[in-house]
Amino acid sequence: ALWWVRRNAPAAQALTADELLDEIASLDDGFEAGEYPEADYRREREKLKAQLKRRMKDER
């Protein structure tokens, strides 16, 4: 989806855990505002959560 293009840039892989949490919160807010279809929202949220888990493990 077009709204997700900026997060698919290579820099997205270098986000900190805090930045990933901010991205999830922003995605949640957008979904609640009706900006994203549910299937897209759930898919992107799962991707962000997986990245967050990896980042938190790396930052230990």
PDB file of C-alpha atoms in Angstrom:
ATOM      1  CA  ALA A   1       0.000   0.000   0.000  1.00  0.00           C
ATOM      2  CA  LEU A   2       1.195   3.504  -0.754  1.00  0.00           C
ATOM      3  CA  TRP A   3       0.976   4.686   2.843  1.00  0.00           C
ATOM      4  CA  TRP A   4       3.601   2.164   3.750  1.00  0.00           C
ATOM      5  CA  VAL A   5       6.184   3.032   1.099  1.00  0.00           C
ATOM      6  CA  ARG A   6       8.284   5.222   3.382  1.00  0.00           C
ATOM      7  CA  ARG A   7       8.718   2.414   5.922  1.00  0.00           C
ATOM      8  CA  ASN A   8       9.864  -0.046   3.287  1.00  0.00           C
ATOM      9  CA  ALA A   9      12.967   2.025   2.610  1.00  0.00           C
ATOM     10  CA  PRO A  10      16.303   0.477   3.656  1.00  0.00           C
ATOM     11  CA  ALA A  11      16.466   2.873   6.619  1.00  0.00           C
ATOM     12  CA  ALA A  12      13.441   1.101   8.099  1.00  0.00           C
ATOM     13  CA  GLN A  13      15.729  -1.763   9.060  1.00  0.00           C
ATOM     14  CA  ALA A  14      17.774   0.576  11.269  1.00  0.00           C
ATOM     15  CA  LEU A  15      14.886   1.846  13.414  1.00  0.00           C
ATOM     16  CA  THR A  16      15.346   1.688  17.170  1.00  0.00           C
ATOM     17  CA  ALA A  17      12.876  -0.097  19.420  1.00  0.00           C
ATOM     18  CA  ASP A  18      11.382   3.263  20.423  1.00  0.00           C
ATOM     19  CA  GLU A  19      10.972   4.283  16.794  1.00  0.00           C
ATOM     20  CA  LEU A  20       9.298   0.980  15.987  1.00  0.00           C
ATOM     21  CA  LEU A  21       6.902   1.490  18.902  1.00  0.00           C
ATOM     22  CA  ASP A  22       6.110   4.945  17.518  1.00  0.00           C
ATOM     23  CA  GLU A  23       5.446   3.424  14.096  1.00  0.00           C
ATOM     24  CA  ILE A  24       3.077   0.851  15.595  1.00  0.00           C
ATOM     25  CA  ALA A  25       1.247   3.580  17.528  1.00  0.00           C
ATOM     26  CA  SER A  26       0.959   5.699  14.392  1.00  0.00           C
ATOM     27  CA  LEU A  27      -0.338   2.740  12.423  1.00  0.00           C
ATOM     28  CA  ASP A  28      -2.879   2.004  15.177  1.00  0.00           C
ATOM     29  CA  ASP A  29      -4.051   5.629  15.164  1.00  0.00           C
ATOM     30  CA  GLY A  30      -4.417   5.598  11.393  1.00  0.00           C
ATOM     31  CA  PHE A  31      -6.393   2.384  11.464  1.00  0.00           C
ATOM     32  CA  GLU A  32      -8.708   3.719  14.167  1.00  0.00           C
ATOM     33  CA  ALA A  33      -9.255   6.818  12.012  1.00  0.00           C
ATOM     34  CA  GLY A  34     -10.280   4.581   9.102  1.00  0.00           C
ATOM     35  CA  GLU A  35      -7.214   5.320   6.977  1.00  0.00           C
ATOM     36  CA  TYR A  36      -6.235   1.696   6.292  1.00  0.00           C
ATOM     37  CA  PRO A  37      -8.084  -1.471   5.322  1.00  0.00           C
ATOM     38  CA  GLU A  38      -8.020  -4.024   8.142  1.00  0.00           C
ATOM     39  CA  ALA A  39      -6.053  -6.643   6.198  1.00  0.00           C
ATOM     40  CA  ASP A  40      -3.290  -4.142   5.346  1.00  0.00           C
ATOM     41  CA  TYR A  41      -3.240  -2.838   8.909  1.00  0.00           C
ATOM     42  CA  ARG A  42      -2.895  -6.296  10.435  1.00  0.00           C
ATOM     43  CA  ARG A  43      -0.182  -7.362   7.973  1.00  0.00           C
ATOM     44  CA  GLU A  44       1.920  -4.231   8.520  1.00  0.00           C
ATOM     45  CA  ARG A  45       1.427  -4.345  12.299  1.00  0.00           C
ATOM     46  CA  GLU A  46       2.698  -7.925  12.396  1.00  0.00           C
ATOM     47  CA  LYS A  47       5.758  -6.918  10.355  1.00  0.00           C
ATOM     48  CA  LEU A  48       6.500  -4.065  12.746  1.00  0.00           C
ATOM     49  CA  LYS A  49       6.029  -6.293  15.781  1.00  0.00           C
ATOM     50  CA  ALA A  50       8.456  -8.854  14.336  1.00  0.00           C
ATOM     51  CA  GLN A  51      11.016  -6.100  13.711  1.00  0.00           C
ATOM     52  CA  LEU A  52      10.487  -4.810  17.248  1.00  0.00           C
ATOM     53  CA  LYS A  53      11.073  -8.258  18.749  1.00  0.00           C
ATOM     54  CA  ARG A  54      14.331  -8.609  16.799  1.00  0.00           C
ATOM     55  CA  ARG A  55      15.460  -5.104  17.717  1.00  0.00           C
ATOM     56  CA  MET A  56      14.718  -5.603  21.421  1.00  0.00           C
ATOM     57  CA  LYS A  57      16.659  -8.865  21.382  1.00  0.00           C
ATOM     58  CA  ASP A  58      19.585  -7.122  19.646  1.00  0.00           C
ATOM     59  CA  GLU A  59      19.550  -4.215  22.109  1.00  0.00           C
ATOM     60  CA  ARG A  60      19.879  -6.434  25.214  1.00  0.00           C
TER      61      ARG A  60
END
